[in-house]
PDB file of N, CA and C in Angstrom:
ATOM      1  N   MET A  17    -101.212 166.651 -61.799  1.00 79.00           N
ATOM      2  CA  MET A  17    -102.588 167.294 -61.298  1.00 79.00           C
ATOM      3  C   MET A  17    -103.490 166.508 -60.266  1.00 79.00           C
ATOM      4  N   ASN A  18    -103.797 167.657 -59.216  1.00 93.00           N
ATOM      5  CA  ASN A  18    -104.585 167.084 -58.219  1.00 93.00           C
ATOM      6  C   ASN A  18    -106.252 167.213 -58.127  1.00 93.00           C
ATOM      7  N   ILE A  19    -106.329 165.799 -58.457  1.00 97.00           N
ATOM      8  CA  ILE A  19    -108.019 166.136 -58.710  1.00 97.00           C
ATOM      9  C   ILE A  19    -108.928 166.227 -57.774  1.00 97.00           C
ATOM     10  N   ASN A  20    -108.624 166.459 -56.459  1.00 96.00           N
ATOM     11  CA  ASN A  20    -109.475 167.083 -55.379  1.00 96.00           C
ATOM     12  C   ASN A  20    -109.539 168.451 -55.718  1.00 96.00           C
ATOM     13  N   GLU A  21    -108.436 168.980 -56.035  1.00 95.00           N
ATOM     14  CA  GLU A  21    -108.138 170.571 -56.174  1.00 95.00           C
ATOM     15  C   GLU A  21    -108.939 170.759 -57.064  1.00 95.00           C
ATOM     16  N   GLU A  22    -108.815 169.972 -58.400  1.00 95.00           N
ATOM     17  CA  GLU A  22    -109.863 170.623 -59.861  1.00 95.00           C
ATOM     18  C   GLU A  22    -111.017 170.347 -59.668  1.00 95.00           C
ATOM     19  N   ILE A  23    -111.631 169.290 -58.469  1.00 96.00           N
ATOM     20  CA  ILE A  23    -112.919 169.301 -58.508  1.00 96.00           C
ATOM     21  C   ILE A  23    -113.363 170.490 -57.782  1.00 96.00           C
ATOM     22  N   LYS A  24    -112.883 171.076 -56.834  1.00 93.00           N
ATOM     23  CA  LYS A  24    -113.092 172.146 -56.347  1.00 93.00           C
ATOM     24  C   LYS A  24    -113.064 173.294 -57.074  1.00 93.00           C
ATOM     25  N   LYS A  25    -112.021 173.601 -58.259  1.00 92.00           N
ATOM     26  CA  LYS A  25    -112.158 174.510 -59.186  1.00 92.00           C
ATOM     27  C   LYS A  25    -113.436 174.344 -60.152  1.00 92.00           C
ATOM     28  N   LEU A  26    -113.424 173.166 -60.659  1.00 92.00           N
ATOM     29  CA  LEU A  26    -114.649 172.865 -61.421  1.00 92.00           C
ATOM     30  C   LEU A  26    -116.079 173.176 -61.016  1.00 92.00           C
ATOM     31  N   SER A  27    -116.296 173.381 -59.701  1.00 90.00           N
ATOM     32  CA  SER A  27    -117.497 173.530 -58.995  1.00 90.00           C
ATOM     33  C   SER A  27    -117.774 175.118 -59.364  1.00 90.00           C
ATOM     34  N   ASN A  28    -116.975 175.829 -59.722  1.00 94.00           N
ATOM     35  CA  ASN A  28    -117.113 177.158 -59.653  1.00 94.00           C
ATOM     36  C   ASN A  28    -117.142 177.563 -60.887  1.00 94.00           C
ATOM     37  N   ILE A  29    -116.968 176.993 -62.188  1.00 96.00           N
ATOM     38  CA  ILE A  29    -117.251 177.019 -63.473  1.00 96.00           C
ATOM     39  C   ILE A  29    -118.566 176.609 -64.065  1.00 96.00           C
ATOM     40  N   GLU A  30    -119.388 177.821 -64.367  1.00 93.00           N
ATOM     41  CA  GLU A  30    -120.613 177.716 -64.625  1.00 93.00           C
ATOM     42  C   GLU A  30    -120.674 176.883 -66.186  1.00 93.00           C
ATOM     43  N   GLY A  31    -121.618 175.803 -66.181  1.00 95.00           N
ATOM     44  CA  GLY A  31    -121.953 174.999 -67.184  1.00 95.00           C
ATOM     45  C   GLY A  31    -120.649 173.703 -67.235  1.00 95.00           C
ATOM     46  N   ALA A  32    -119.733 173.808 -66.594  1.00 97.00           N
ATOM     47  CA  ALA A  32    -118.738 172.737 -66.830  1.00 97.00           C
ATOM     48  C   ALA A  32    -118.938 171.591 -66.497  1.00 97.00           C
ATOM     49  N   ILE A  33    -118.456 170.479 -67.225  1.00 97.00           N
ATOM     50  CA  ILE A  33    -118.794 168.984 -67.257  1.00 97.00           C
ATOM     51  C   ILE A  33    -117.974 168.180 -66.952  1.00 97.00           C
ATOM     52  N   LEU A  34    -118.324 167.558 -65.997  1.00 98.00           N
ATOM     53  CA  LEU A  34    -117.388 166.538 -65.346  1.00 98.00           C
ATOM     54  C   LEU A  34    -117.566 165.241 -66.022  1.00 98.00           C
ATOM     55  N   LEU A  35    -116.804 164.761 -66.947  1.00 98.00           N
ATOM     56  CA  LEU A  35    -116.992 163.716 -67.456  1.00 98.00           C
ATOM     57  C   LEU A  35    -115.857 161.897 -67.143  1.00 98.00           C
ATOM     58  N   ASP A  36    -116.702 161.390 -66.724  1.00 98.00           N
ATOM     59  CA  ASP A  36    -116.334 159.883 -66.034  1.00 98.00           C
ATOM     60  C   ASP A  36    -116.050 158.999 -67.562  1.00 98.00           C
ATOM     61  N   VAL A  37    -115.119 158.476 -67.876  1.00 98.00           N
ATOM     62  CA  VAL A  37    -114.913 158.568 -69.101  1.00 98.00           C
ATOM     63  C   VAL A  37    -114.426 156.252 -69.101  1.00 98.00           C
ATOM     64  N   ARG A  38    -114.771 156.084 -67.699  1.00 98.00           N
ATOM     65  CA  ARG A  38    -114.645 154.529 -67.644  1.00 98.00           C
ATOM     66  C   ARG A  38    -115.867 153.795 -67.770  1.00 98.00           C
ATOM     67  N   MET A  39    -115.772 152.643 -68.122  1.00 98.00           N
ATOM     68  CA  MET A  39    -116.946 151.754 -68.503  1.00 98.00           C
ATOM     69  C   MET A  39    -118.084 151.825 -67.460  1.00 98.00           C
ATOM     70  N   PRO A  40    -119.531 151.680 -67.965  1.00 98.00           N
ATOM     71  CA  PRO A  40    -120.621 151.753 -67.346  1.00 98.00           C
ATOM     72  C   PRO A  40    -120.613 151.105 -66.049  1.00 98.00           C
ATOM     73  N   ASN A  41    -120.239 149.857 -65.963  1.00 98.00           N
ATOM     74  CA  ASN A  41    -120.289 148.993 -64.827  1.00 98.00           C
ATOM     75  C   ASN A  41    -119.281 149.684 -63.868  1.00 98.00           C
ATOM     76  N   GLU A  42    -118.199 150.362 -64.023  1.00 98.00           N
ATOM     77  CA  GLU A  42    -117.331 151.114 -63.066  1.00 98.00           C
ATOM     78  C   GLU A  42    -118.326 152.401 -62.593  1.00 98.00           C
ATOM     79  N   TYR A  43    -118.751 152.786 -63.468  1.00 98.00           N
ATOM     80  CA  TYR A  43    -119.372 154.113 -63.119  1.00 98.00           C
ATOM     81  C   TYR A  43    -120.590 154.046 -62.136  1.00 98.00           C
ATOM     82  N   ALA A  44    -121.334 152.875 -62.360  1.00 98.00           N
ATOM     83  CA  ALA A  44    -122.324 152.369 -61.421  1.00 98.00           C
ATOM     84  C   ALA A  44    -121.577 151.862 -60.132  1.00 98.00           C
ATOM     85  N   SER A  45    -120.203 151.290 -59.850  1.00 97.00           N
ATOM     86  CA  SER A  45    -119.963 150.944 -58.734  1.00 97.00           C
ATOM     87  C   SER A  45    -119.301 152.247 -58.097  1.00 97.00           C
ATOM     88  N   GLY A  46    -119.463 153.327 -58.526  1.00 98.00           N
ATOM     89  CA  GLY A  46    -119.140 154.472 -57.664  1.00 98.00           C
ATOM     90  C   GLY A  46    -118.283 155.763 -58.592  1.00 98.00           C
ATOM     91  N   HIS A  47    -118.953 157.002 -58.518  1.00 98.00           N
ATOM     92  CA  HIS A  47    -118.416 157.725 -59.459  1.00 98.00           C
ATOM     93  C   HIS A  47    -118.454 159.166 -58.224  1.00 98.00           C
ATOM     94  N   ILE A  48    -117.912 160.089 -59.120  1.00 98.00           N
ATOM     95  CA  ILE A  48    -118.078 161.577 -58.474  1.00 98.00           C
ATOM     96  C   ILE A  48    -119.274 162.082 -58.590  1.00 98.00           C
ATOM     97  N   PRO A  49    -120.253 162.697 -57.588  1.00 97.00           N
ATOM     98  CA  PRO A  49    -121.444 163.137 -57.488  1.00 97.00           C
ATOM     99  C   PRO A  49    -121.246 164.440 -58.870  1.00 97.00           C
ATOM    100  N   GLY A  50    -122.411 164.395 -59.701  1.00 96.00           N
ATOM    101  CA  GLY A  50    -122.718 165.444 -60.794  1.00 96.00           C
ATOM    102  C   GLY A  50    -121.683 164.962 -61.876  1.00 96.00           C
ATOM    103  N   SER A  51    -120.960 163.771 -61.900  1.00 97.00           N
ATOM    104  CA  SER A  51    -120.096 163.682 -63.314  1.00 97.00           C
ATOM    105  C   SER A  51    -121.269 163.199 -64.038  1.00 97.00           C
ATOM    106  N   ARG A  52    -120.692 162.645 -65.445  1.00 97.00           N
ATOM    107  CA  ARG A  52    -121.471 162.216 -66.520  1.00 97.00           C
ATOM    108  C   ARG A  52    -120.880 161.147 -67.092  1.00 97.00           C
ATOM    109  N   ASN A  53    -121.257 159.939 -67.685  1.00 98.00           N
ATOM    110  CA  ASN A  53    -120.506 158.758 -68.032  1.00 98.00           C
ATOM    111  C   ASN A  53    -120.178 158.658 -69.354  1.00 98.00           C
ATOM    112  N   LEU A  54    -119.129 158.680 -70.095  1.00 98.00           N
ATOM    113  CA  LEU A  54    -119.304 158.794 -71.456  1.00 98.00           C
ATOM    114  C   LEU A  54    -117.718 157.617 -71.620  1.00 98.00           C
ATOM    115  N   PRO A  55    -118.196 156.427 -71.831  1.00 98.00           N
ATOM    116  CA  PRO A  55    -116.753 155.607 -71.875  1.00 98.00           C
ATOM    117  C   PRO A  55    -115.560 156.215 -72.885  1.00 98.00           C
ATOM    118  N   LEU A  56    -114.581 155.742 -72.712  1.00 98.00           N
ATOM    119  CA  LEU A  56    -113.324 155.943 -73.609  1.00 98.00           C
ATOM    120  C   LEU A  56    -113.827 155.663 -74.895  1.00 98.00           C
ATOM    121  N   SER A  57    -114.176 154.074 -74.940  1.00 97.00           N
ATOM    122  CA  SER A  57    -114.381 153.646 -76.192  1.00 97.00           C
ATOM    123  C   SER A  57    -115.606 154.126 -77.034  1.00 97.00           C
ATOM    124  N   ASP A  58    -116.268 154.962 -76.263  1.00 97.00           N
ATOM    125  CA  ASP A  58    -117.376 156.040 -77.325  1.00 97.00           C
ATOM    126  C   ASP A  58    -117.049 157.051 -77.072  1.00 97.00           C
ATOM    127  N   ILE A  59    -116.194 157.708 -77.034  1.00 97.00           N
ATOM    128  CA  ILE A  59    -115.822 159.004 -76.873  1.00 97.00           C
ATOM    129  C   ILE A  59    -115.806 159.755 -78.497  1.00 97.00           C
ATOM    130  N   VAL A  60    -115.913 158.987 -79.634  1.00 95.00           N
ATOM    131  CA  VAL A  60    -116.343 159.531 -81.122  1.00 95.00           C
ATOM    132  C   VAL A  60    -117.373 159.968 -81.261  1.00 95.00           C
ATOM    133  N   LYS A  61    -118.305 159.797 -80.212  1.00 94.00           N
ATOM    134  CA  LYS A  61    -119.756 159.865 -80.354  1.00 94.00           C
ATOM    135  C   LYS A  61    -120.145 161.081 -79.298  1.00 94.00           C
ATOM    136  N   ALA A  62    -119.163 161.596 -78.809  1.00 96.00           N
ATOM    137  CA  ALA A  62    -119.105 162.808 -77.849  1.00 96.00           C
ATOM    138  C   ALA A  62    -119.952 164.186 -78.366  1.00 96.00           C
ATOM    139  N   ALA A  63    -120.037 164.449 -79.918  1.00 94.00           N
ATOM    140  CA  ALA A  63    -120.961 165.424 -80.147  1.00 94.00           C
ATOM    141  C   ALA A  63    -122.629 165.115 -79.862  1.00 94.00           C
ATOM    142  N   GLU A  64    -122.732 163.920 -79.947  1.00 94.00           N
ATOM    143  CA  GLU A  64    -124.133 163.479 -79.768  1.00 94.00           C
ATOM    144  C   GLU A  64    -124.611 163.811 -78.025  1.00 94.00           C
ATOM    145  N   TYR A  65    -123.645 163.679 -77.287  1.00 93.00           N
ATOM    146  CA  TYR A  65    -123.968 164.163 -75.955  1.00 93.00           C
ATOM    147  C   TYR A  65    -123.620 165.184 -75.320  1.00 93.00           C
ATOM    148  N   LEU A  66    -122.489 165.943 -76.072  1.00 95.00           N
ATOM    149  CA  LEU A  66    -121.859 167.291 -75.677  1.00 95.00           C
ATOM    150  C   LEU A  66    -121.635 167.971 -76.895  1.00 95.00           C
ATOM    151  N   PRO A  67    -122.951 168.827 -77.346  1.00 95.00           N
ATOM    152  CA  PRO A  67    -122.794 169.475 -78.890  1.00 95.00           C
ATOM    153  C   PRO A  67    -122.057 170.590 -78.515  1.00 95.00           C
ATOM    154  N   ASN A  68    -121.902 171.233 -77.277  1.00 96.00           N
ATOM    155  CA  ASN A  68    -120.997 172.808 -77.138  1.00 96.00           C
ATOM    156  C   ASN A  68    -119.679 172.247 -77.344  1.00 96.00           C
ATOM    157  N   MET A  69    -119.166 172.940 -78.408  1.00 97.00           N
ATOM    158  CA  MET A  69    -117.420 172.615 -78.317  1.00 97.00           C
ATOM    159  C   MET A  69    -116.771 173.552 -77.543  1.00 97.00           C
ATOM    160  N   ASN A  70    -117.530 174.269 -76.867  1.00 97.00           N
ATOM    161  CA  ASN A  70    -116.547 175.393 -76.093  1.00 97.00           C
ATOM    162  C   ASN A  70    -116.791 175.010 -74.413  1.00 97.00           C
ATOM    163  N   VAL A  71    -117.558 174.216 -74.319  1.00 97.00           N
ATOM    164  CA  VAL A  71    -117.727 173.889 -72.534  1.00 97.00           C
ATOM    165  C   VAL A  71    -116.642 173.230 -72.009  1.00 97.00           C
ATOM    166  N   PRO A  72    -116.692 174.197 -70.813  1.00 97.00           N
ATOM    167  CA  PRO A  72    -115.275 173.344 -70.308  1.00 97.00           C
ATOM    168  C   PRO A  72    -115.525 171.928 -69.956  1.00 97.00           C
ATOM    169  N   ILE A  73    -114.796 170.833 -69.895  1.00 98.00           N
ATOM    170  CA  ILE A  73    -114.818 169.534 -69.943  1.00 98.00           C
ATOM    171  C   ILE A  73    -113.627 169.175 -69.170  1.00 98.00           C
ATOM    172  N   PHE A  74    -113.876 168.615 -68.136  1.00 98.00           N
ATOM    173  CA  PHE A  74    -112.862 167.735 -67.069  1.00 98.00           C
ATOM    174  C   PHE A  74    -112.896 166.554 -67.134  1.00 98.00           C
ATOM    175  N   THR A  75    -111.971 165.638 -67.764  1.00 98.00           N
ATOM    176  CA  THR A  75    -112.277 164.086 -67.709  1.00 98.00           C
ATOM    177  C   THR A  75    -111.316 163.371 -66.527  1.00 98.00           C
ATOM    178  N   TYR A  76    -112.119 162.147 -66.367  1.00 98.00           N
ATOM    179  CA  TYR A  76    -111.352 161.511 -65.269  1.00 98.00           C
ATOM    180  C   TYR A  76    -111.761 160.167 -65.434  1.00 98.00           C
ATOM    181  N   CYS A  77    -110.688 159.208 -64.922  1.00 98.00           N
ATOM    182  CA  CYS A  77    -111.058 157.743 -64.951  1.00 98.00           C
ATOM    183  C   CYS A  77    -110.433 157.009 -63.682  1.00 98.00           C
ATOM    184  N   GLN A  78    -110.262 155.439 -63.840  1.00 98.00           N
ATOM    185  CA  GLN A  78    -109.642 155.230 -62.529  1.00 98.00           C
ATOM    186  C   GLN A  78    -108.314 155.627 -62.277  1.00 98.00           C
ATOM    187  N   SER A  79    -107.253 155.986 -62.802  1.00 97.00           N
ATOM    188  CA  SER A  79    -105.952 155.825 -62.776  1.00 97.00           C
ATOM    189  C   SER A  79    -105.568 157.577 -63.632  1.00 97.00           C
ATOM    190  N   GLY A  80    -106.224 157.826 -64.616  1.00 97.00           N
ATOM    191  CA  GLY A  80    -105.812 158.898 -65.076  1.00 97.00           C
ATOM    192  C   GLY A  80    -105.171 158.542 -66.749  1.00 97.00           C
ATOM    193  N   MET A  81    -104.970 157.362 -67.068  1.00 97.00           N
ATOM    194  CA  MET A  81    -104.566 157.116 -68.480  1.00 97.00           C
ATOM    195  C   MET A  81    -105.680 156.998 -69.522  1.00 97.00           C
ATOM    196  N   ARG A  82    -106.879 156.482 -69.154  1.00 98.00           N
ATOM    197  CA  ARG A  82    -108.187 156.801 -70.083  1.00 98.00           C
ATOM    198  C   ARG A  82    -108.501 158.149 -70.138  1.00 98.00           C
ATOM    199  N   SER A  83    -108.635 158.914 -68.889  1.00 98.00           N
ATOM    200  CA  SER A  83    -109.036 160.164 -69.269  1.00 98.00           C
ATOM    201  C   SER A  83    -107.896 160.892 -70.105  1.00 98.00           C
ATOM    202  N   ASN A  84    -106.627 160.869 -70.181  1.00 98.00           N
ATOM    203  CA  ASN A  84    -105.894 161.564 -70.864  1.00 98.00           C
ATOM    204  C   ASN A  84    -105.922 161.290 -72.324  1.00 98.00           C
ATOM    205  N   ARG A  85    -106.252 159.799 -72.651  1.00 98.00           N
ATOM    206  CA  ARG A  85    -106.672 159.853 -73.810  1.00 98.00           C
ATOM    207  C   ARG A  85    -107.973 160.262 -74.301  1.00 98.00           C
ATOM    208  N   ALA A  86    -108.828 160.374 -73.537  1.00 98.00           N
ATOM    209  CA  ALA A  86    -110.220 160.785 -73.733  1.00 98.00           C
ATOM    210  C   ALA A  86    -110.071 162.341 -74.093  1.00 98.00           C
ATOM    211  N   ALA A  87    -108.959 163.102 -73.096  1.00 98.00           N
ATOM    212  CA  ALA A  87    -108.866 164.622 -73.547  1.00 98.00           C
ATOM    213  C   ALA A  87    -108.315 164.564 -74.710  1.00 98.00           C
ATOM    214  N   THR A  88    -107.348 163.836 -75.121  1.00 98.00           N
ATOM    215  CA  THR A  88    -106.605 164.279 -76.395  1.00 98.00           C
ATOM    216  C   THR A  88    -107.518 163.832 -77.539  1.00 98.00           C
ATOM    217  N   ALA A  89    -108.389 162.833 -77.421  1.00 98.00           N
ATOM    218  CA  ALA A  89    -109.268 162.675 -78.439  1.00 98.00           C
ATOM    219  C   ALA A  89    -110.921 163.823 -78.781  1.00 98.00           C
ATOM    220  N   LEU A  90    -110.771 164.586 -77.503  1.00 98.00           N
ATOM    221  CA  LEU A  90    -112.042 165.399 -77.638  1.00 98.00           C
ATOM    222  C   LEU A  90    -111.289 166.723 -78.424  1.00 98.00           C
ATOM    223  N   GLN A  91    -110.332 167.082 -77.860  1.00 98.00           N
ATOM    224  CA  GLN A  91    -109.498 168.006 -78.679  1.00 98.00           C
ATOM    225  C   GLN A  91    -109.050 167.745 -79.712  1.00 98.00           C
ATOM    226  N   LYS A  92    -109.050 166.869 -80.440  1.00 97.00           N
ATOM    227  CA  LYS A  92    -108.864 166.569 -82.089  1.00 97.00           C
ATOM    228  C   LYS A  92    -110.313 166.331 -82.863  1.00 97.00           C
ATOM    229  N   LEU A  93    -111.496 166.238 -82.026  1.00 97.00           N
ATOM    230  CA  LEU A  93    -112.841 166.338 -82.391  1.00 97.00           C
ATOM    231  C   LEU A  93    -113.235 167.946 -82.294  1.00 97.00           C
ATOM    232  N   GLY A  94    -112.549 168.686 -81.672  1.00 97.00           N
ATOM    233  CA  GLY A  94    -112.905 170.191 -81.779  1.00 97.00           C
ATOM    234  C   GLY A  94    -113.043 170.972 -80.477  1.00 97.00           C
ATOM    235  N   TYR A  95    -113.073 169.968 -79.493  1.00 98.00           N
ATOM    236  CA  TYR A  95    -113.624 170.610 -78.157  1.00 98.00           C
ATOM    237  C   TYR A  95    -112.424 171.768 -77.675  1.00 98.00           C
ATOM    238  N   THR A  96    -112.575 172.838 -77.314  1.00 98.00           N
ATOM    239  CA  THR A  96    -111.416 173.537 -77.236  1.00 98.00           C
ATOM    240  C   THR A  96    -111.060 173.824 -75.770  1.00 98.00           C
ATOM    241  N   ASN A  97    -111.734 173.161 -74.664  1.00 97.00           N
ATOM    242  CA  ASN A  97    -111.604 173.338 -73.512  1.00 97.00           C
ATOM    243  C   ASN A  97    -111.580 172.148 -72.453  1.00 97.00           C
ATOM    244  N   VAL A  98    -110.758 171.194 -72.676  1.00 98.00           N
ATOM    245  CA  VAL A  98    -110.804 170.064 -72.368  1.00 98.00           C
ATOM    246  C   VAL A  98    -109.750 169.863 -71.239  1.00 98.00           C
ATOM    247  N   THR A  99    -109.778 169.349 -69.809  1.00 97.00           N
ATOM    248  CA  THR A  99    -108.742 169.220 -68.782  1.00 97.00           C
ATOM    249  C   THR A  99    -108.607 167.562 -68.494  1.00 97.00           C
ATOM    250  N   ASN A 100    -107.580 166.939 -68.345  1.00 98.00           N
ATOM    251  CA  ASN A 100    -107.527 165.630 -67.797  1.00 98.00           C
ATOM    252  C   ASN A 100    -107.175 166.095 -66.246  1.00 98.00           C
ATOM    253  N   ILE A 101    -108.003 165.726 -65.274  1.00 98.00           N
ATOM    254  CA  ILE A 101    -108.197 165.799 -63.756  1.00 98.00           C
ATOM    255  C   ILE A 101    -107.305 164.629 -63.130  1.00 98.00           C
ATOM    256  N   GLY A 102    -107.217 163.508 -64.010  1.00 97.00           N
ATOM    257  CA  GLY A 102    -106.493 162.342 -63.116  1.00 97.00           C
ATOM    258  C   GLY A 102    -107.760 161.168 -63.026  1.00 97.00           C
ATOM    259  N   GLY A 103    -107.395 160.506 -61.979  1.00 98.00           N
ATOM    260  CA  GLY A 103    -107.624 159.108 -61.468  1.00 98.00           C
ATOM    261  C   GLY A 103    -108.730 159.354 -60.299  1.00 98.00           C
ATOM    262  N   ILE A 104    -109.819 158.743 -60.065  1.00 98.00           N
ATOM    263  CA  ILE A 104    -110.841 158.725 -58.988  1.00 98.00           C
ATOM    264  C   ILE A 104    -109.955 157.981 -57.957  1.00 98.00           C
ATOM    265  N   SER A 105    -108.840 157.015 -58.372  1.00 97.00           N
ATOM    266  CA  SER A 105    -108.315 156.380 -57.173  1.00 97.00           C
ATOM    267  C   SER A 105    -107.486 157.488 -56.401  1.00 97.00           C
ATOM    268  N   ASN A 106    -107.362 158.555 -56.591  1.00 96.00           N
ATOM    269  CA  ASN A 106    -106.979 159.657 -55.683  1.00 96.00           C
ATOM    270  C   ASN A 106    -107.763 160.452 -55.098  1.00 96.00           C
ATOM    271  N   TYR A 107    -109.009 160.525 -55.259  1.00 97.00           N
ATOM    272  CA  TYR A 107    -110.135 161.382 -54.928  1.00 97.00           C
ATOM    273  C   TYR A 107    -110.444 160.954 -53.735  1.00 97.00           C
ATOM    274  N   THR A 108    -110.788 162.022 -52.968  1.00 97.00           N
ATOM    275  CA  THR A 108    -110.850 161.911 -51.414  1.00 97.00           C
ATOM    276  C   THR A 108    -112.571 162.405 -50.691  1.00 97.00           C
ATOM    277  N   GLY A 109    -112.987 162.601 -51.930  1.00 96.00           N
ATOM    278  CA  GLY A 109    -114.545 163.348 -51.861  1.00 96.00           C
ATOM    279  C   GLY A 109    -115.489 162.442 -51.746  1.00 96.00           C
ATOM    280  N   ALA A 110    -116.757 162.837 -51.571  1.00 95.00           N
ATOM    281  CA  ALA A 110    -118.033 161.873 -51.496  1.00 95.00           C
ATOM    282  C   ALA A 110    -117.938 161.040 -53.005  1.00 95.00           C
ATOM    283  N   ILE A 111    -118.652 159.599 -53.020  1.00 97.00           N
ATOM    284  CA  ILE A 111    -118.834 159.020 -53.925  1.00 97.00           C
ATOM    285  C   ILE A 111    -120.177 158.468 -53.750  1.00 97.00           C
ATOM    286  N   GLU A 112    -120.744 158.475 -55.204  1.00 97.00           N
ATOM    287  CA  GLU A 112    -122.020 158.335 -55.511  1.00 97.00           C
ATOM    288  C   GLU A 112    -122.250 157.038 -56.391  1.00 97.00           C
ATOM    289  N   LYS A 113    -123.248 156.415 -55.773  1.00 94.00           N
ATOM    290  CA  LYS A 113    -123.558 155.014 -56.647  1.00 94.00           C
ATOM    291  C   LYS A 113    -124.882 155.196 -57.167  1.00 94.00           C
TER     292      LYS A 113
END
């Protein structure tokens, strides 16, 4: 999965959520603009932050490992439209701090 191509795709999907599952300090040090932060360790609380189980969710982390685990966990929680797009380490676009 190419994170750069997936970011372009998700920008055309109304209501899509870009979910950074890294720790808050990692998120604060630089993240993809428009993303929300929900660390993998808190993914079980997803319903508090993401009440719509059908919203398109795109997960990313540093390398793609945590975002893959987060995507699987979200699916097990009942989310129906989750895609792991990989790691920010391969992202070539703008970074927000």
